[in-house]
Coordinates of C-alpha atoms and ligand atoms in Angstrom, one line a residue:
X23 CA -8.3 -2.6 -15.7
X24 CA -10.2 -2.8 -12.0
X25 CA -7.7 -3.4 -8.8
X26 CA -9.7 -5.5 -5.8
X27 CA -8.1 -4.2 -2.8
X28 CA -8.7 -6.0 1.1
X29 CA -7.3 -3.8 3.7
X30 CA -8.0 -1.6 6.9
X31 CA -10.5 1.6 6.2
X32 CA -10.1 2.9 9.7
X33 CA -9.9 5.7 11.5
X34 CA -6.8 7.2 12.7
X35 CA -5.2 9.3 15.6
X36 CA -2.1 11.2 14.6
X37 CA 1.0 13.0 15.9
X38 CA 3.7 14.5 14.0
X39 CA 6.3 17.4 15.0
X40 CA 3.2 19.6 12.5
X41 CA 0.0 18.6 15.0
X42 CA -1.8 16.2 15.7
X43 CA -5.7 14.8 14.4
X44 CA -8.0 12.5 16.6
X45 CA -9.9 11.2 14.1
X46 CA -8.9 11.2 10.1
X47 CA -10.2 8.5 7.5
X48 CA -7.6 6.5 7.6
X49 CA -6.2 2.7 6.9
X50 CA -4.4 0.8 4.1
X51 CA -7.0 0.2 1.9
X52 CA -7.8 4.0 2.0
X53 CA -5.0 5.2 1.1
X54 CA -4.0 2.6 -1.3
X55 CA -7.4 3.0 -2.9
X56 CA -7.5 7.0 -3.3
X57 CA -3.8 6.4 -5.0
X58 CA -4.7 4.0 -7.3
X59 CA -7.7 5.7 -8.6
X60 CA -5.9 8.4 -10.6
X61 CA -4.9 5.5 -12.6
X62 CA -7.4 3.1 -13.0
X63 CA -10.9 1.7 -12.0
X64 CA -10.3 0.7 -7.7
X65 CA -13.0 -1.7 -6.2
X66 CA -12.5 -1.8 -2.0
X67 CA -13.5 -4.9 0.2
X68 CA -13.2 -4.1 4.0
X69 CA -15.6 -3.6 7.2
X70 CA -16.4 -0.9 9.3
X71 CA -18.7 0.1 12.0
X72 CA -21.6 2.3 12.8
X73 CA -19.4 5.2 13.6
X74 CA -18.5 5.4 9.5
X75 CA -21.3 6.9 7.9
X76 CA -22.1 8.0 4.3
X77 CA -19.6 11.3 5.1
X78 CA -16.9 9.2 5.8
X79 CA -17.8 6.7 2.8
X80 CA -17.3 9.9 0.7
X81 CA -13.9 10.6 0.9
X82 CA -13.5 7.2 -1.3
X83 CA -16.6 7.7 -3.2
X84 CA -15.7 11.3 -4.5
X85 CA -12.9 9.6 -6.6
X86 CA -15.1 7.1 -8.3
X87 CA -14.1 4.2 -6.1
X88 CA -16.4 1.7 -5.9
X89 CA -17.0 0.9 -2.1
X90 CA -19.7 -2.0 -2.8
X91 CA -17.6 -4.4 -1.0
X92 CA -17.4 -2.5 2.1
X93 CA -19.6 -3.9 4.9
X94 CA -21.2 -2.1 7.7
X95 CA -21.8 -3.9 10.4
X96 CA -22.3 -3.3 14.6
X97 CA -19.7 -1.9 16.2
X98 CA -16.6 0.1 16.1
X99 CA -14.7 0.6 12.9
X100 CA -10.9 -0.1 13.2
X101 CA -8.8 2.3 14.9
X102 CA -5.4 2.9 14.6
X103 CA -2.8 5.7 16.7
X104 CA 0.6 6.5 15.4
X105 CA 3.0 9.2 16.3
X106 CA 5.9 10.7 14.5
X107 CA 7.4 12.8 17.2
X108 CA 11.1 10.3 17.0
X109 CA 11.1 9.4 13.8
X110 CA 9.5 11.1 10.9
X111 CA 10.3 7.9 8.7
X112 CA 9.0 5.1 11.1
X113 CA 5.3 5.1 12.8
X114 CA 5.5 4.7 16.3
X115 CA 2.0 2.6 16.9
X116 CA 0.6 4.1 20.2
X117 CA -2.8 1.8 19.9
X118 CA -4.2 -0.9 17.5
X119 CA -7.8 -1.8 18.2
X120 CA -9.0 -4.2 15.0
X121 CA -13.0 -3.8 16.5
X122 CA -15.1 -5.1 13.0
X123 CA -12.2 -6.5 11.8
X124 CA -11.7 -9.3 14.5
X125 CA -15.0 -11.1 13.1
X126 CA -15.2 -10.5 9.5
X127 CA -15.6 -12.7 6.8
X128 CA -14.8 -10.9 3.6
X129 CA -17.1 -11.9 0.8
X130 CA -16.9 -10.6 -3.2
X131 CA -19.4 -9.1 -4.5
X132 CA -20.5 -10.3 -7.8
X133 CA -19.9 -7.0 -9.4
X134 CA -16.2 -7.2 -8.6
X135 CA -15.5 -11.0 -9.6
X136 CA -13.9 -9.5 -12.9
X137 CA -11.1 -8.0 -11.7
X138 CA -7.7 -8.7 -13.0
X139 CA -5.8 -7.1 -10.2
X140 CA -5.3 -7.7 -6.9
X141 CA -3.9 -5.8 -3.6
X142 CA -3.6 -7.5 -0.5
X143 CA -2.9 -3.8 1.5
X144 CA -2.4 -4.6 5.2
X145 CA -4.5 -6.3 7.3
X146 CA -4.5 -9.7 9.3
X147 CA -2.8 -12.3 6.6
X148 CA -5.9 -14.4 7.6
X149 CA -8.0 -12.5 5.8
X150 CA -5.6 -11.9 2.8
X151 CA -5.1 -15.1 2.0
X152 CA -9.3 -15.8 2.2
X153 CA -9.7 -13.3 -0.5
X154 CA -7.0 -14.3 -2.7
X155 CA -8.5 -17.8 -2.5
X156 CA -11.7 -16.6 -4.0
X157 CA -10.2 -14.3 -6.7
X158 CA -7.7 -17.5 -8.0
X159 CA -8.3 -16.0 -11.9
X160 CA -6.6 -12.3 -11.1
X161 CA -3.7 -11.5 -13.7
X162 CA -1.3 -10.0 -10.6
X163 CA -1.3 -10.1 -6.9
X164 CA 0.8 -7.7 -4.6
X165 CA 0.5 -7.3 -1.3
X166 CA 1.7 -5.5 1.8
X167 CA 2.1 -6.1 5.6
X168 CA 3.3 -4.5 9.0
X169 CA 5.5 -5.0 11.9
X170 CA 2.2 -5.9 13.7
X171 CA 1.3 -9.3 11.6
X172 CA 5.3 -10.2 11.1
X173 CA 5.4 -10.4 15.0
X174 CA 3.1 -12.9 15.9
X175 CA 1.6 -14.1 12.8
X176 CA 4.6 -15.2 10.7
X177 CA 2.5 -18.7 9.9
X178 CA -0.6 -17.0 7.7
X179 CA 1.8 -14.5 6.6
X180 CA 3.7 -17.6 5.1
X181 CA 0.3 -19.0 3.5
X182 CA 0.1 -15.7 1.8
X183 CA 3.9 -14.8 0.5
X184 CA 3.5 -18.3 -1.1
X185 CA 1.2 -16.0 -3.4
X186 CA 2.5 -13.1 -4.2
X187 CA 3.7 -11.8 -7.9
X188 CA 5.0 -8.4 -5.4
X189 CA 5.3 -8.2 -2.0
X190 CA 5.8 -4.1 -0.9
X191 CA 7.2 -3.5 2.1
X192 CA 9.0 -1.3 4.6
X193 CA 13.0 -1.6 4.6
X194 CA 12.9 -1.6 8.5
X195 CA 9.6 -4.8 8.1
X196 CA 12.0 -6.7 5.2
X197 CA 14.6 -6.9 7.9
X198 CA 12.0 -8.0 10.5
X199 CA 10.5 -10.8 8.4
X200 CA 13.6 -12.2 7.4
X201 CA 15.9 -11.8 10.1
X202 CA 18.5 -10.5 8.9
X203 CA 20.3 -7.1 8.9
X204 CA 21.7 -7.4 5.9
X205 CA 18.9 -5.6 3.1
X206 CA 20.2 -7.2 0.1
X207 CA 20.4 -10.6 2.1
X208 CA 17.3 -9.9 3.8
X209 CA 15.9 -9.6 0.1
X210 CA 16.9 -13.2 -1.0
X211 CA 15.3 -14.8 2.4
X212 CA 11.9 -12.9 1.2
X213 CA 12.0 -13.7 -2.3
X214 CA 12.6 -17.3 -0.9
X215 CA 9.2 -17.0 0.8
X216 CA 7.2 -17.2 -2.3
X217 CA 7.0 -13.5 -4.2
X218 CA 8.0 -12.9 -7.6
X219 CA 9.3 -9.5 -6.9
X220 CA 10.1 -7.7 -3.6
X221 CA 9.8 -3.3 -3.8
X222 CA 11.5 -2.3 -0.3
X223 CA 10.5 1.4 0.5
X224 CA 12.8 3.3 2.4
X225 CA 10.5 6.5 3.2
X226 CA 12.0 9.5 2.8
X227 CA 14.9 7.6 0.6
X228 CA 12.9 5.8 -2.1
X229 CA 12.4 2.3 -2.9
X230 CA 14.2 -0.6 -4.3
X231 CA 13.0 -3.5 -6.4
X232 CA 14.8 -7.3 -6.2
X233 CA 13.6 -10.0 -8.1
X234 CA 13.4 -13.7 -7.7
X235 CA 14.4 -16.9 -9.6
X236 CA 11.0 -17.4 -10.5
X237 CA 9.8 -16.3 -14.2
X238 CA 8.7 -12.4 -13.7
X239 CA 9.5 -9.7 -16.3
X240 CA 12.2 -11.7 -18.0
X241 CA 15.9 -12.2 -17.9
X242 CA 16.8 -8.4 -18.2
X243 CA 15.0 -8.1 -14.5
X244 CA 17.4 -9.5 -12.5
X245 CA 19.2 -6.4 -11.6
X246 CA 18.0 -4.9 -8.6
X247 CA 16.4 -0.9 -9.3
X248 CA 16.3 1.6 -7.1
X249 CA 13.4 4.9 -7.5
X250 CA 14.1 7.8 -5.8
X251 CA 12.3 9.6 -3.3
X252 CA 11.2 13.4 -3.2
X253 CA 13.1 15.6 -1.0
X254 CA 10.8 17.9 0.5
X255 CA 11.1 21.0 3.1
X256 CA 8.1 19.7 5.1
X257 CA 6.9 16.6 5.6
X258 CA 3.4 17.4 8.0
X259 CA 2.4 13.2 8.2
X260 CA 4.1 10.2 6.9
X261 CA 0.8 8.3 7.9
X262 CA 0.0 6.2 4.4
X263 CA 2.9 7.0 2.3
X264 CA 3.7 3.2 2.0
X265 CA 0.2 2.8 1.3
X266 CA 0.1 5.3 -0.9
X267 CA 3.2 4.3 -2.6
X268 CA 1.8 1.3 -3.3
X269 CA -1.6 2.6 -4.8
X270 CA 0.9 4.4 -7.5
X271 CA 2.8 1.6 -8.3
X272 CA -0.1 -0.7 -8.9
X273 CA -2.6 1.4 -10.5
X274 CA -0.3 2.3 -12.9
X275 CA 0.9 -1.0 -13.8
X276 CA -2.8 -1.9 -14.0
X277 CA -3.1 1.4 -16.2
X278 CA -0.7 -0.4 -18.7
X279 CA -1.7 -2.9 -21.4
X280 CA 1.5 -5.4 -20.1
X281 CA 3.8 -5.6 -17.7
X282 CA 7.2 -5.0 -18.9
X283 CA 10.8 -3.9 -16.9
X284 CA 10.1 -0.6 -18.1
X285 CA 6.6 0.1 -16.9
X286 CA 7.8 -1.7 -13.4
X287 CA 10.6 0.9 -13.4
X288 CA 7.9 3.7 -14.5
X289 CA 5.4 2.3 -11.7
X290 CA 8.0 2.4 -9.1
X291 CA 8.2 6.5 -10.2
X292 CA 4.9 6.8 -9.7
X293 CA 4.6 5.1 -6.7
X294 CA 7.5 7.7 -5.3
X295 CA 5.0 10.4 -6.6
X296 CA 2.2 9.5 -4.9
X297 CA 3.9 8.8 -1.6
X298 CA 5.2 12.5 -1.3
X299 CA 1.8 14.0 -2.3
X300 CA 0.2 12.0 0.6
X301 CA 2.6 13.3 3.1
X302 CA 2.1 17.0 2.0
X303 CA -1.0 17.1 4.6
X304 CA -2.7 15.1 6.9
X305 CA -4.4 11.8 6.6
X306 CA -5.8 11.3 3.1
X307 CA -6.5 15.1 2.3
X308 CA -3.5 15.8 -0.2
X309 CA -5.1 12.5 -2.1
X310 CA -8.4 13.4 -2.0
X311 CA -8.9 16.4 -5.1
X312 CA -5.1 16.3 -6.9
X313 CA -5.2 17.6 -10.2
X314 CA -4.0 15.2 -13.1
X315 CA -1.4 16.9 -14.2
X316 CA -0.1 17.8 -10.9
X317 CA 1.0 13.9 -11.1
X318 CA 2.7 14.6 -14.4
X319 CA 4.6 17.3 -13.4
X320 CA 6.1 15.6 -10.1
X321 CA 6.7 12.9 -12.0
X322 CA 8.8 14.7 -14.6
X323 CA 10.4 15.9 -11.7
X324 CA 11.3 12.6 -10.4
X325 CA 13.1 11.8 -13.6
X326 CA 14.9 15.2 -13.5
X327 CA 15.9 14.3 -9.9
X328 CA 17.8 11.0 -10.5
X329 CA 18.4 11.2 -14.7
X330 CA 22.3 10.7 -16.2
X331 CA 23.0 11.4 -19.7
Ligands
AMP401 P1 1.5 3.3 6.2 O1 1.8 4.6 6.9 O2 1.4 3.4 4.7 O3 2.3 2.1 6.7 O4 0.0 3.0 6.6 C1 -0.8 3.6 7.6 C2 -2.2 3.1 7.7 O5 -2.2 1.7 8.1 C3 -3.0 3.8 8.7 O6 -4.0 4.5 8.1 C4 -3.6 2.7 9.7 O7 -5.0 2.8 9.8 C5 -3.2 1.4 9.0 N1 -2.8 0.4 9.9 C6 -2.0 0.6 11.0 N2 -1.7 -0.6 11.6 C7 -2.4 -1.5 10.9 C8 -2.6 -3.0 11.1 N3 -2.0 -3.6 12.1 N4 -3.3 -3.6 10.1 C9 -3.8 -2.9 9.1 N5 -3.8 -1.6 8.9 C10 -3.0 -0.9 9.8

């Protein structure tokens, strides 16, 4: 089953205590994108500029994903600059330059009307909300957001939250959007909001699920769960791991003939899986060429690392 996803596909300057990079394929919808496609069919709608060529186009290509909805257009693609240096769980954003993204108008191509999922990865809630509005047939929506749209543009946000089946976020951005310290607390306010289901990732310590009043997975879902995270000797750039995380939680619910408490649980494995691949290397390389079964045997791992008899 396809996944639409509307996001950045950027280019990104990066500094962590490993090195640094001036210019990796980057953005949300990258890394969401290269994620999901070990699990199902991804379909990407975004804009970039003259400086993203056919090369760059490739990195998504090479995994099958189908980039028809990307628009080239005059101009500078979208550029983002983080750095690591304080805190290897929290992106410090040095610079934020949208370029093609100020002016776009996203438009679906016909090939992609079909598909029965949708991810609304980061990017101005504007523009979220436009292309959930055109796709009003999709089985599931989940979305994501940033520090960066929760500041100043709390009112679209709102439009879109009103939306959501899943709204994936930072634990650090859940406390933001709601004001409120409290994460459990700050979870209710959300759910309030509009989504169905809320997955809080913690970085380096997981990710917890919380469901709404609303009708989603049943009675038995109430109880919040929480997915552990990998615990690795090196972690050389964070940069996409929530992206990342959310490309394995989605694909593989969109991998699954239903949705059911236990493939949510499962997905919310997989989503830990694919978040520590990403942050094996930099930008999108660990994501690029990983062999099936490598994502078997971390996730067996996963389950050794937090199973009780
Ligand atoms: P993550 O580390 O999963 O939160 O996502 C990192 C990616 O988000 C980078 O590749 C950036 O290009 C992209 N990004 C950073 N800031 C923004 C923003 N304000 N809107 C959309 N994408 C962004």
């Amino acid at each position: 089953m396809a996944i639409l996803v509307v996001g950045s596909v950027a280019f990104d300057a990066i500094e962590t205590p490993s090195g640094r990079r001036d210019r990796c394929v980057g953005g949300a919808a990258t890394y969401f994108a290269l994620a999901a496609s070990y699990f199902t069919p991804v379909r990407v709608i975004a804009v970039v500029g003259e400086d993203f060529g056919p090369e760059e186009e490739s990195v998504l290509t090479r995994r099958g994903i189908d980039t028809r909805g990307i628009e080239h257009v005059p101009g500078k693609s979208f550029f983002w600059s983080g750095s690591y240096m304080k805190n290897l769980n929290e992106a410090q954003t040095l610079n934020t330059e949208l370029n093609v993204f100020q002016s776009f108008s996203p438009k679906i191509p016909a090939e992609y009307r079909d598909s029965e999922y949708l991810f609304l990865a980061n990017i101005d809630p504007v523009l979220q909300a436009d292309v959930r509005g055109k796709m009003p047939k999709v089985k599931m929506v989940c979305g994501d957001t940033m520090n960066y749209w929760i500041r100043d543009h709390q009112e679209n946000l709102a439009r879109v939250l009103e939306h959501l089946d899943a709204l994936l976020i930072n634990d650090a951005e859940a406390k933001m959007l709601a004001h409120e310290n409290n994460l459990v607390l700050a979870a209710r306010r959300i759910l309030a909001m509009g989504p169905k289901a809320l997955v809080v990732k913690h970085g380096e310590y997981g990710a917890t699920s919380f469901f709404g009043e609303q009708a989603f997975l049943g009675e038995k879902c109430r109880t919040p769960f929480r997915a552990p995270a990998l615990p690795l000797a090196e972690v050389v750039d964070p940069t996409g791991a929530g992206d990342s995380f959310a490309g394995g939680f989605f694909g593989y619910v969109a991998s699954q003939p239903q949705l059911t408490p236990a493939v949510f649980r499962r997905a919310m494995f997989y989503g830990g899986v694919m978040g520590s691949f990403a942050v094996e290397r930099f930008g999108t390389e660990r994501l690029q060429a990983l062999d099936p079964k490598e994502i078997e045997d971390r996730f067996a791992l996963f389950r050794q690392l937090s199973h009780l008899d």
